[in-house]
Short mmCIF file of C-alpha atoms in Angstrom, two decimals:
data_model
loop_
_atom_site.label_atom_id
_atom_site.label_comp_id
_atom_site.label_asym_id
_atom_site.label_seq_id
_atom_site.Cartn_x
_atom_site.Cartn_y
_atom_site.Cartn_z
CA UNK A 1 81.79 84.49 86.82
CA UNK A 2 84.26 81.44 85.22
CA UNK A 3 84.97 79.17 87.58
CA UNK A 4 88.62 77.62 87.80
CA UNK A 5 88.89 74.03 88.82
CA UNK A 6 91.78 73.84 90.27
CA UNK A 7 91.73 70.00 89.66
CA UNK A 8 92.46 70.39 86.12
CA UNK A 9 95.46 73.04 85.55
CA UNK A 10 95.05 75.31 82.48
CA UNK A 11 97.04 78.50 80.74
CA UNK A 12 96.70 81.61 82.53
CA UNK A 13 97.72 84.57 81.99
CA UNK A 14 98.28 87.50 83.46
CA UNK A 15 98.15 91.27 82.52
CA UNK A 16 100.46 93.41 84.37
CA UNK A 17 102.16 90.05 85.85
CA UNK A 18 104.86 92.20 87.69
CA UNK A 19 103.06 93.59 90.27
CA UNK A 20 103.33 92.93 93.79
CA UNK A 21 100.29 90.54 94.07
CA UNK A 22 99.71 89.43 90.71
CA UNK A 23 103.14 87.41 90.66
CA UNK A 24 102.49 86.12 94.05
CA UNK A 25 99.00 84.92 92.56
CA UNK A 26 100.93 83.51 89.47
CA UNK A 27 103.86 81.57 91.93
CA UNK A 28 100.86 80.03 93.23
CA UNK A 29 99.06 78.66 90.40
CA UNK A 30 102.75 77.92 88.58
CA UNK A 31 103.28 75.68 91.97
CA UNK A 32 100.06 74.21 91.23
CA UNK A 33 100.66 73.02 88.55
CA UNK A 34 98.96 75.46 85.78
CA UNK A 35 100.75 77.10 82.59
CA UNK A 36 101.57 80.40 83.08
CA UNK A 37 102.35 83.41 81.10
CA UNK A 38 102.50 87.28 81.40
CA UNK A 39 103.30 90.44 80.40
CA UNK A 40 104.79 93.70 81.83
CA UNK A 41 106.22 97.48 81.17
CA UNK A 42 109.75 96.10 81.90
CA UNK A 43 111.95 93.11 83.55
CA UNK A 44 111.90 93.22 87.56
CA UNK A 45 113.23 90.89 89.86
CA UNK A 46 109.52 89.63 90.17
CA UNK A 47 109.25 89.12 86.72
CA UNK A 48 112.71 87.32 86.21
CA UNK A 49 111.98 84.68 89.31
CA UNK A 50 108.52 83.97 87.52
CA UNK A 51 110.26 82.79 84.48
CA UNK A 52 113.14 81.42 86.45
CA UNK A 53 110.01 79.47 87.64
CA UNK A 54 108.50 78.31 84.01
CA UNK A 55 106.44 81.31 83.37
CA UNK A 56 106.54 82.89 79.97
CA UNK A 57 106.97 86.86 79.77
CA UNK A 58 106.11 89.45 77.20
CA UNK A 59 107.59 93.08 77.98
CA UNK A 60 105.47 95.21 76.65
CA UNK A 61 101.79 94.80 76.20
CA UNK A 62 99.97 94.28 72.84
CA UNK A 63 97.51 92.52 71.07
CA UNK A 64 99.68 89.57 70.05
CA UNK A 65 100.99 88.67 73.78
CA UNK A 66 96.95 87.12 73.63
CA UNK A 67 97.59 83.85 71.63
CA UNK A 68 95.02 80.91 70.96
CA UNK A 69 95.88 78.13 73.34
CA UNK A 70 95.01 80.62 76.87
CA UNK A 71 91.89 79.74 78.69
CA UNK A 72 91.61 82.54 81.19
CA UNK A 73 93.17 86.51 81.71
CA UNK A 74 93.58 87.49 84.91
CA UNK A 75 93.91 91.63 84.81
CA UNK A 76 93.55 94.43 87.71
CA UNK A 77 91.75 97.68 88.30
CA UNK A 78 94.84 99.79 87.32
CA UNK A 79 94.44 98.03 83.84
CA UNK A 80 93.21 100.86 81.30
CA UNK A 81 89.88 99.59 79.01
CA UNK A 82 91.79 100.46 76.43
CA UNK A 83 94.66 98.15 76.89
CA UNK A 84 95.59 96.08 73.69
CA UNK A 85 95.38 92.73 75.59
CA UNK A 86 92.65 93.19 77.59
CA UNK A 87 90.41 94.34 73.98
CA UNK A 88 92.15 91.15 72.15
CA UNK A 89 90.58 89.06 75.01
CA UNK A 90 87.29 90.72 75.00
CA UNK A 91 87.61 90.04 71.35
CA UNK A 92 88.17 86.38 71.18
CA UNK A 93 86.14 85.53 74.00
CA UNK A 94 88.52 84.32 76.18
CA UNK A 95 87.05 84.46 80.12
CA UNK A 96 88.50 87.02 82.04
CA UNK A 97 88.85 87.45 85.86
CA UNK A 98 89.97 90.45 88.63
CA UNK A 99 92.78 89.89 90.41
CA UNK A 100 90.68 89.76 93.62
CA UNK A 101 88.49 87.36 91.71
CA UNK A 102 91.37 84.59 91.18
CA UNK A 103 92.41 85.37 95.03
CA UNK A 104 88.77 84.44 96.27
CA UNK A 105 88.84 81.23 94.06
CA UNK A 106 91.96 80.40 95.58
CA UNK A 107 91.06 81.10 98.81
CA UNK A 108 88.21 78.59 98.81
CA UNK A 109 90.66 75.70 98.52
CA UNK A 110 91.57 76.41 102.41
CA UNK A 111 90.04 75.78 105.60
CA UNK A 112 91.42 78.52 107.70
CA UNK A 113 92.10 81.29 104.77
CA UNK A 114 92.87 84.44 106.81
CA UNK A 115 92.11 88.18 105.55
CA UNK A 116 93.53 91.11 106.68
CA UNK A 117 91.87 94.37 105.54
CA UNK A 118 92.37 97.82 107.09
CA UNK A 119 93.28 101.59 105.92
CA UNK A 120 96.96 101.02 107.09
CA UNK A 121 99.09 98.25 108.51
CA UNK A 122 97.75 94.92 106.32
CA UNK A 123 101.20 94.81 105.05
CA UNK A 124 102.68 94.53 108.24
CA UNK A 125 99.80 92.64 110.44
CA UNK A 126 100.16 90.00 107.36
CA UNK A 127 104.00 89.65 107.78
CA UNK A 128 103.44 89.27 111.59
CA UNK A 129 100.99 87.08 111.38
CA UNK A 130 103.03 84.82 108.64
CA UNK A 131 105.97 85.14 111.18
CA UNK A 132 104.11 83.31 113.98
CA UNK A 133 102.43 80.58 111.83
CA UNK A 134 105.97 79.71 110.07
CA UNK A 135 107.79 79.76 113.98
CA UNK A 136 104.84 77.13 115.01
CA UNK A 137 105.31 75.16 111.80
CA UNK A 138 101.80 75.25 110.42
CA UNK A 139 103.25 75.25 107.12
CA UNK A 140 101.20 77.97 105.74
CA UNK A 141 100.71 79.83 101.85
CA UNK A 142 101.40 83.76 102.42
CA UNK A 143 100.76 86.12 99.86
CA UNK A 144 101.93 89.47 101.14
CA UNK A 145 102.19 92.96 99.62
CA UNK A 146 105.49 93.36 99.91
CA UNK A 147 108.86 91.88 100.24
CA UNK A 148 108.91 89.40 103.84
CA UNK A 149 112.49 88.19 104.18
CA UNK A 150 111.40 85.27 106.33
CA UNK A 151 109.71 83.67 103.18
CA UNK A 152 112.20 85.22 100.42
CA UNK A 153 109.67 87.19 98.63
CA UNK A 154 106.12 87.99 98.74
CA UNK A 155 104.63 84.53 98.76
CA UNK A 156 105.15 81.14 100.08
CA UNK A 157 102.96 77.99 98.64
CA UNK A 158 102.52 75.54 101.80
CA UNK A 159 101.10 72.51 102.19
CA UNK A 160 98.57 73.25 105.19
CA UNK A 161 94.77 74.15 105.04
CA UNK A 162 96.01 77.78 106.36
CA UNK A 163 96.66 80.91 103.89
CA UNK A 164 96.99 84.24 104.53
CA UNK A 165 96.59 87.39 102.80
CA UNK A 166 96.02 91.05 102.65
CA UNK A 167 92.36 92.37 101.59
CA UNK A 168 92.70 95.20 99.90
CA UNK A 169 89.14 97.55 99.99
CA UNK A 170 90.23 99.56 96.99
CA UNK A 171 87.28 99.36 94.32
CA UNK A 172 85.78 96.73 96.81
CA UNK A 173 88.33 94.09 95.51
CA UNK A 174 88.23 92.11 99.13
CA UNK A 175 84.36 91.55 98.38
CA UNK A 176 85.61 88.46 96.31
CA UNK A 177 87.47 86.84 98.91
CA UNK A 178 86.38 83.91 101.02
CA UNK A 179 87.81 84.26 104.25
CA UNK A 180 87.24 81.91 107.80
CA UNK A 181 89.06 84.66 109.92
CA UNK A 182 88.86 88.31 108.80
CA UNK A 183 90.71 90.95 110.54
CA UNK A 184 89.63 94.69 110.41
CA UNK A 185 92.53 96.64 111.84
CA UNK A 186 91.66 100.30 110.93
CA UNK A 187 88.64 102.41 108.98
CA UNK A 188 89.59 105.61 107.66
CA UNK A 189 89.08 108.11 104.42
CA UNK A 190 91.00 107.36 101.69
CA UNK A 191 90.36 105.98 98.06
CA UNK A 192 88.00 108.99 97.26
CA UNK A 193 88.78 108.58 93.75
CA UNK A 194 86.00 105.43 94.37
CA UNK A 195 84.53 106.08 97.72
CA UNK A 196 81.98 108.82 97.83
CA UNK A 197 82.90 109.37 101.62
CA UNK A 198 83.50 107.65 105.16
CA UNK A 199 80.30 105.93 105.22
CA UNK A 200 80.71 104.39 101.80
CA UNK A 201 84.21 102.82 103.03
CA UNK A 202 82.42 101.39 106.20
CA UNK A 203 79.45 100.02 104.06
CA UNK A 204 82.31 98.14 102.54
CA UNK A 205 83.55 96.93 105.82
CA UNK A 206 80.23 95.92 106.52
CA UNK A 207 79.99 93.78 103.42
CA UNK A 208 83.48 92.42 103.78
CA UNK A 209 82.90 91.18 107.55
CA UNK A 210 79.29 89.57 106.29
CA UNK A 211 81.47 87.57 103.85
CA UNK A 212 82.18 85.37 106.61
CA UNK A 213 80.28 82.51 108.04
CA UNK A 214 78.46 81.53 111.12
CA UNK A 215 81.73 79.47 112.05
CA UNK A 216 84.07 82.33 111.05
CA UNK A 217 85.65 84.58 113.09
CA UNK A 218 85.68 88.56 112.75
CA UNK A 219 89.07 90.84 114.71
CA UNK A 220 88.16 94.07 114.93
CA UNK A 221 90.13 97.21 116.44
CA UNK A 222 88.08 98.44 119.18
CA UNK A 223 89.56 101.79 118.76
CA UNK A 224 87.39 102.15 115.31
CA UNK A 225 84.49 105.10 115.74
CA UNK A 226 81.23 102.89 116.17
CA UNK A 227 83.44 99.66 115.49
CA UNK A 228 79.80 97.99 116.73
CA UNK A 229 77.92 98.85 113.95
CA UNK A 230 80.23 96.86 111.43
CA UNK A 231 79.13 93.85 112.33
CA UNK A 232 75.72 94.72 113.58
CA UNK A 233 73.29 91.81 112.42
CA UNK A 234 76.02 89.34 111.69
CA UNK A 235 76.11 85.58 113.51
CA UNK A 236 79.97 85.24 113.13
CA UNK A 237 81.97 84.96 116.08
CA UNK A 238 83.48 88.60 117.06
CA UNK A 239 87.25 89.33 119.13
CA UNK A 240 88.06 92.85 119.57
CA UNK A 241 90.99 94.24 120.41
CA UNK A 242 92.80 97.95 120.45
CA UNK A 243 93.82 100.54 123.19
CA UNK A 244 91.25 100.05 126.25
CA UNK A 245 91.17 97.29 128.47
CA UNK A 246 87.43 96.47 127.74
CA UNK A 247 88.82 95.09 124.58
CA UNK A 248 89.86 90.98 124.44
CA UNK A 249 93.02 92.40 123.66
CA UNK A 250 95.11 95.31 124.78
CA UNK A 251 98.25 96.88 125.76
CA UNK A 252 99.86 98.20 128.83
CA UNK A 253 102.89 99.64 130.04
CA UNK A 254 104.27 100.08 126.41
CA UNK A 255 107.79 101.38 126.28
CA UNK A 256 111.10 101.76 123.94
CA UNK A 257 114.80 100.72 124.67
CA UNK A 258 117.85 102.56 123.58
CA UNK A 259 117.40 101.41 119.83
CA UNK A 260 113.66 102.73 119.22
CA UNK A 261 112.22 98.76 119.86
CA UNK A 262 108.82 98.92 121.28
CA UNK A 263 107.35 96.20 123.84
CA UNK A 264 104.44 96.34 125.88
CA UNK A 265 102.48 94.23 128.84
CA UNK A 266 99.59 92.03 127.23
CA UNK A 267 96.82 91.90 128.38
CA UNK A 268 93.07 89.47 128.02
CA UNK A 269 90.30 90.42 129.08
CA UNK A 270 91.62 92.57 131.07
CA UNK A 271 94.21 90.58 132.86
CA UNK A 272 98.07 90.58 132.56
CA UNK A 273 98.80 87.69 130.17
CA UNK A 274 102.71 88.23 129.01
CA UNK A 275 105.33 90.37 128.46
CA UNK A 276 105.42 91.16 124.51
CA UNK A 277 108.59 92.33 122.89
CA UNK A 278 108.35 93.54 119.40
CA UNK A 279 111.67 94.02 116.89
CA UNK A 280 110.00 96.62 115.31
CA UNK A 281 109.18 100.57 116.63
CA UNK A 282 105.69 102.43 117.07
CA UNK A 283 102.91 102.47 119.19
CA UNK A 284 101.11 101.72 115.78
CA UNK A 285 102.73 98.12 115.40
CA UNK A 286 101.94 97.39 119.05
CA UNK A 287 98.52 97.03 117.81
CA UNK A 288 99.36 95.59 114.83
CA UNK A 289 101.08 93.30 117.22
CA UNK A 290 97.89 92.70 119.29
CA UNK A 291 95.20 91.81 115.81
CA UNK A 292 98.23 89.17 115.13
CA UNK A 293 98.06 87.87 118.80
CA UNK A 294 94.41 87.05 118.93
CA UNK A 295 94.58 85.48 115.52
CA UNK A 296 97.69 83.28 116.91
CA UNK A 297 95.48 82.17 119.67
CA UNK A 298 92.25 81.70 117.80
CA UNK A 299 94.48 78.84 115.55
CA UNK A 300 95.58 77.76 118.88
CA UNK A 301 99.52 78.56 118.92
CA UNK A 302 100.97 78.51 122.26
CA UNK A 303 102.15 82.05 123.43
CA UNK A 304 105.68 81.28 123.65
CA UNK A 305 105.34 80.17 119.88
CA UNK A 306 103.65 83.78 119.56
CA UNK A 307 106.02 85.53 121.13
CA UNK A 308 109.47 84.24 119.61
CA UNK A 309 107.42 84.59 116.07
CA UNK A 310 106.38 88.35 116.91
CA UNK A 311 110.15 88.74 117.90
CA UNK A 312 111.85 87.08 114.85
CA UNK A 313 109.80 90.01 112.62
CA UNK A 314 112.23 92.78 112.15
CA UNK A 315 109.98 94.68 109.43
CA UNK A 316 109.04 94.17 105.92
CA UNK A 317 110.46 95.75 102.68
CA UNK A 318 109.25 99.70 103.00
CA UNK A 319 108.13 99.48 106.12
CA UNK A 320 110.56 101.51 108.43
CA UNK A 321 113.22 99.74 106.19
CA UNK A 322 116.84 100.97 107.78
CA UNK A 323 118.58 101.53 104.30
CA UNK A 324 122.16 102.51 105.63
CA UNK A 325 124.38 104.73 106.96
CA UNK A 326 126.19 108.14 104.71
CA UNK A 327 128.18 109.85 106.76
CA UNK A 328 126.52 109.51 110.29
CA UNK A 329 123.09 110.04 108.86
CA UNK A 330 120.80 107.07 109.25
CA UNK A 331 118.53 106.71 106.14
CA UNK A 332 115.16 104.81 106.47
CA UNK A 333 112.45 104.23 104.17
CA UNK A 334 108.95 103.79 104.65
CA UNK A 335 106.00 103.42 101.97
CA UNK A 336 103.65 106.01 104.21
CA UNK A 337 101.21 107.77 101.77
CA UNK A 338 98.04 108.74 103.88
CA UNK A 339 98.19 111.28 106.60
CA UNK A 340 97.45 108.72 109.42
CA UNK A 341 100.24 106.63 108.12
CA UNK A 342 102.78 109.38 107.93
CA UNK A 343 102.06 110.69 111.89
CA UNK A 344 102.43 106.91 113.17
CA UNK A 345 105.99 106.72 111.02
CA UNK A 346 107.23 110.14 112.27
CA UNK A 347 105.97 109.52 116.03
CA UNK A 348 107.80 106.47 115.64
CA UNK A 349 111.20 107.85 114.50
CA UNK A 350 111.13 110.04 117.77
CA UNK A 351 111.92 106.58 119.71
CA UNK A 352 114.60 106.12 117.28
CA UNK A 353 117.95 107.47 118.18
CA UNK A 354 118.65 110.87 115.88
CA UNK A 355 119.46 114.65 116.38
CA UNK A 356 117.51 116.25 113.67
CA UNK A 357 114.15 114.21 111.67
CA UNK A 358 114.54 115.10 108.20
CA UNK A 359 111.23 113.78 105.83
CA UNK A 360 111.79 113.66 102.10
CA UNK A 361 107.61 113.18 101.12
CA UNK A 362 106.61 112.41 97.63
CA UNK A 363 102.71 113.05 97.93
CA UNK A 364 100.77 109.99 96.23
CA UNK A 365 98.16 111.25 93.46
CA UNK A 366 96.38 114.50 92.96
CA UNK A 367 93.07 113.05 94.56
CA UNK A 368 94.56 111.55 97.76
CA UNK A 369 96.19 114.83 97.86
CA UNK A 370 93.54 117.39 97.59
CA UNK A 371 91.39 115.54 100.03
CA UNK A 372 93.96 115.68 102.55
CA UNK A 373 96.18 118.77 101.90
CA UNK A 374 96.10 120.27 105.32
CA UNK A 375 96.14 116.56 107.08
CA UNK A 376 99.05 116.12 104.65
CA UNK A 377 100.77 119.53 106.23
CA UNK A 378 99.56 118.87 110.02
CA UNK A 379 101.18 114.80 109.74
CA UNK A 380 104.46 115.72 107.80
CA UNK A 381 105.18 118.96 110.93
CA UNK A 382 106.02 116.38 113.12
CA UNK A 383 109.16 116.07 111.34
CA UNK A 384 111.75 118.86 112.43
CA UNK A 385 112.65 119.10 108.56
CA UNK A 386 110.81 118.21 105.21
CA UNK A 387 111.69 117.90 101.84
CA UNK A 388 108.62 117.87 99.05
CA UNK A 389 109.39 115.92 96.04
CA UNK A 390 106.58 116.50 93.13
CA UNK A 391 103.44 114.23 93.39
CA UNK A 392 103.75 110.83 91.95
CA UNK A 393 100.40 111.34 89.51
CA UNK A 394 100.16 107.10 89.40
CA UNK A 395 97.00 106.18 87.34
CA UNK A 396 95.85 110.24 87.44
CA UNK A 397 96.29 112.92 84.68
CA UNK A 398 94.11 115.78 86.19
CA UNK A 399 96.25 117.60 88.58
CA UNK A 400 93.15 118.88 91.11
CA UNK A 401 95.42 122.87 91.25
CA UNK A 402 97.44 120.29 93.75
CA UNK A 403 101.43 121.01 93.73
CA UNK A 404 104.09 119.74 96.08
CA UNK A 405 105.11 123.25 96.14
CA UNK A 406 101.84 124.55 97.48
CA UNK A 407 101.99 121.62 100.69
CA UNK A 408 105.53 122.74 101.10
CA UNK A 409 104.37 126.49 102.00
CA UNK A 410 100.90 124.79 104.63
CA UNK A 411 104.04 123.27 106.37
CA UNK A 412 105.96 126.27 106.57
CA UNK A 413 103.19 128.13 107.63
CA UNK A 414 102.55 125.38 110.62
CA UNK A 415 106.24 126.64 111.44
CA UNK A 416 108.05 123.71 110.17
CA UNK A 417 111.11 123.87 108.25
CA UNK A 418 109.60 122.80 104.35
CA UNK A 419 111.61 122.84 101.52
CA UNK A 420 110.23 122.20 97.91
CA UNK A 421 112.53 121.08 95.11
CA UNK A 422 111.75 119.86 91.17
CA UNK A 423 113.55 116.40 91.04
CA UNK A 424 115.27 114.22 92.54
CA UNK A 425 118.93 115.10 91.96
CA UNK A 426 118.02 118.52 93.45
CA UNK A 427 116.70 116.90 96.71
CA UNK A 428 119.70 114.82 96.71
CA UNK A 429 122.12 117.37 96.69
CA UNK A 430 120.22 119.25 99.23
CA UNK A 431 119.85 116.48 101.55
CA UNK A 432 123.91 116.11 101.27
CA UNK A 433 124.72 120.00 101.67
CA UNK A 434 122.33 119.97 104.85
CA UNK A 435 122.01 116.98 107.19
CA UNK A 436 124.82 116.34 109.77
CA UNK A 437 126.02 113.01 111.54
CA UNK A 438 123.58 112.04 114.25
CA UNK A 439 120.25 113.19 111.99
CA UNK A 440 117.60 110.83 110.91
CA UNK A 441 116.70 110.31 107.21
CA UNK A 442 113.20 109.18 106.38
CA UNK A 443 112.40 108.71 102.29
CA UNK A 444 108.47 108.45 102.46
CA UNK A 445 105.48 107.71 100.13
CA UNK A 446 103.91 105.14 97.85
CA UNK A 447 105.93 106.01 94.74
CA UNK A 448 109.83 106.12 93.55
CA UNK A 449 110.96 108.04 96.27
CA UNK A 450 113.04 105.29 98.15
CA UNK A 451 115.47 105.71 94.78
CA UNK A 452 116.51 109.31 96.53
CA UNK A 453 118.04 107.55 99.56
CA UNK A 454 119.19 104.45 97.85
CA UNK A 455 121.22 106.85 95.41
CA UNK A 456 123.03 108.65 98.21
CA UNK A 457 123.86 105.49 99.62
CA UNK A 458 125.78 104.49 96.06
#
């Protein structure tokens, strides 16, 4: 694999630069001091701070964008074999890295580089996490999946021996990292386009906790089926945490106030520690809340530091994201794609103030889909309404026989109120002839649908 000394900047670039972590990965080395260019399908608000920045950006990806003078191309899974740039690089030889590869190399530049992997919730354990660091000035780098208002975007270049950032197990990309503390805050089916099956996924949690060393530290959720035998054999140092008080960590006494916000009694090894108070809603973030909470403490940040950071974190950008208000109905958005994910979301809206749920779901490929079709219909009934937009295909052409239309009718047959409809102006004037001041609006999934509430809002 090429090695980057980060000593001795160079040109980079970057295919796909626009995406969430690849310009975080690119504001990193730009603040480091390296030359950086890029291209991308069109101009985003990413893409226009990276060359507010210094970075150079080609819209629209071909051969050419690959010039003479660039030492190394950074490119991701989601990058096609056949893309122009990547086959000009292969042809002139130019070194090549993952995305996860340049992440790992980055990573070893830090003493205490953090990783938090997981099914669900890394976006929002990361963000946490960030929250508390920044409130007990350790001055860390972030690089977050997703838009953290604290920071301004979705990284932050400090000047500390501490980073954080998400470890993403799709196509075993968090294999490359390099972490001191690794958090594991969920194991679960999904990814079957790569994974053959559950026990695959875990193998990969396996591998990912063995990455650390005999001075590192592995949080694990308790709560995980045989959460044992994922670090069985290793010499790290282990904290659990999750639901029962034989954990380090847990909860008790958890309950909501009049605006949905969730706090709970803490409590270590198995005595009352503090009074927690989260700004966010859902049993779910409670222990996302508690994996954030024994990483404070292993970095040794006094609670009260912990607690006014946990506090100050009102939610990331898709995330439970309160959009606005049309006409007495409340409109939130959340990025929910897996079924798991979309009962934790909907369980949560029942703390939140409303008369009628309404769900507007756009189902996330055809292969997350079909493995999950009735898990898809069981989560989305806890709604009292749902809406079915057509499935964002994403990197797929096969369609699997999966429709929206088909999910729609499981629902209704779970005696749910389901609705499909073909496109988004459709759903929209739906949504308008048929909620009422007082119901709650949730715009869910992985893809465009958060442009169906943000156009009712205009």
């Amino acid at each position: 694999m090429y090695k980057i000394n980060f000593n001795h900047p160079i040109h980079i670039h970057f295919i796909g630069i626009g995406g969430i972590s690849m310009s975080g990965l690119a504001e990193i080395l730009i603040e480091e001091g390296f030359t950086v260019s890029g291209s991308d399908s069109k101009k985003t608000p990413l893409t226009e701070h990276l060359e507010a920045n210094g970075a150079k950006i080609f819209y629209g990806q071909k051969s050419d964008n690959i010039t003479n003078d660039i030492d190394c191309v950074i490119y991701t899974a989601a990058i096609n074999r056949t893309n122009a740039e990547l086959m000009e690089a292969v042809a002139q030889k130019i070194p090549m890295l993952t995305r996860a590869e340049l992440l790992g190399q980055i990573m070893k530049n830090y003493d205490n580089a953090i990783a938090i992997s997981g099914t669900h919730g890394k976006t929002t354990t990361t963000s946490m996490i960030s929250h508390v660091l920044l409130e007990g000035n350790l001055d860390p780098t972030i690089s977050v999946g997703g838009i953290l208002k604290a920071i301004g975007g979705n990284i932050r270049v400090g000047n500390s021996e501490t980073f954080i950032t998400e470890a993403c197990e799709y196509t075993n990309s968090f294999l490359s990292f390099f972490p001191k503390i690794s958090v594991i805050l969920n194991i679960e089916e999904d990814h079957l386009d790569f994974f053959k099956d559950i026990e695959d996924i875990r193998h990969s949690f396996h591998q990912f906790a063995s990455l650390l060393p005999e001075d590192g530290t592995l949080i694990i959720n308790a709560d995980i089926h045989n959460y044992e035998e994922i670090f069985q054999g290793l010499s790290c140092n282990v904290i659990t945490y999750g639901s029962s008080a034989s954990a380090d960590y847990s909860a008790q006494n958890i309950s909501y106030d009049d605006k949905g916000l969730v706090s709970f009694d803490l409590v270590k090894h198995g005595t009352f520690c503090d009074r927690i108070s989260l700004s966010v809603t859902g049993d779910h973030n409670v222990s996302n809340a508690l994996a954030s909470v024994a990483v404070s403490e292993l970095l040794d940040i006094p609670m009260d530091t912990i607690k006014h950071g946990l506090l100050s974190f009102t939610g990331t950008d898709r995330r439970f994201e309160y959009k606005g208000e049309l006409n007495g109905v409340t409109i939130v958005d959340d990025y929910a794609h897996h079924p798991t994910e979309i009962k934790a979301t909907l369980k949560a809206a029942k703390h939140y103030p409303h008369k009628d749920l309404w769900c507007v779901f756009q189902p996330h490929t055809y292969t997350r889909t079909k493995a999950f079709f009735h898990e898809f219909a069981e989560a989305l009934s806890h709604a009292d309404h749902v809406v079915l937009a057509d499935i964002y295909a994403a990197r797929e052409t096969d369609t699997l026989g999966m429709t929206s239309k088909g999910l729609a009718e499981e629902i209704s047959n779970l005696g749910t109120d389901s609705y499909y409809l073909p496109d988004f102006a459709s759903i929209e004037s739906f949504l308008k002839d048929h909620c009422t001041s007082g119901d709650l609006l949730i715009t869910m999934g992985a893809g465009d649908v958060v442009n169906i509430g943000e156009d009712l809002l205009k």
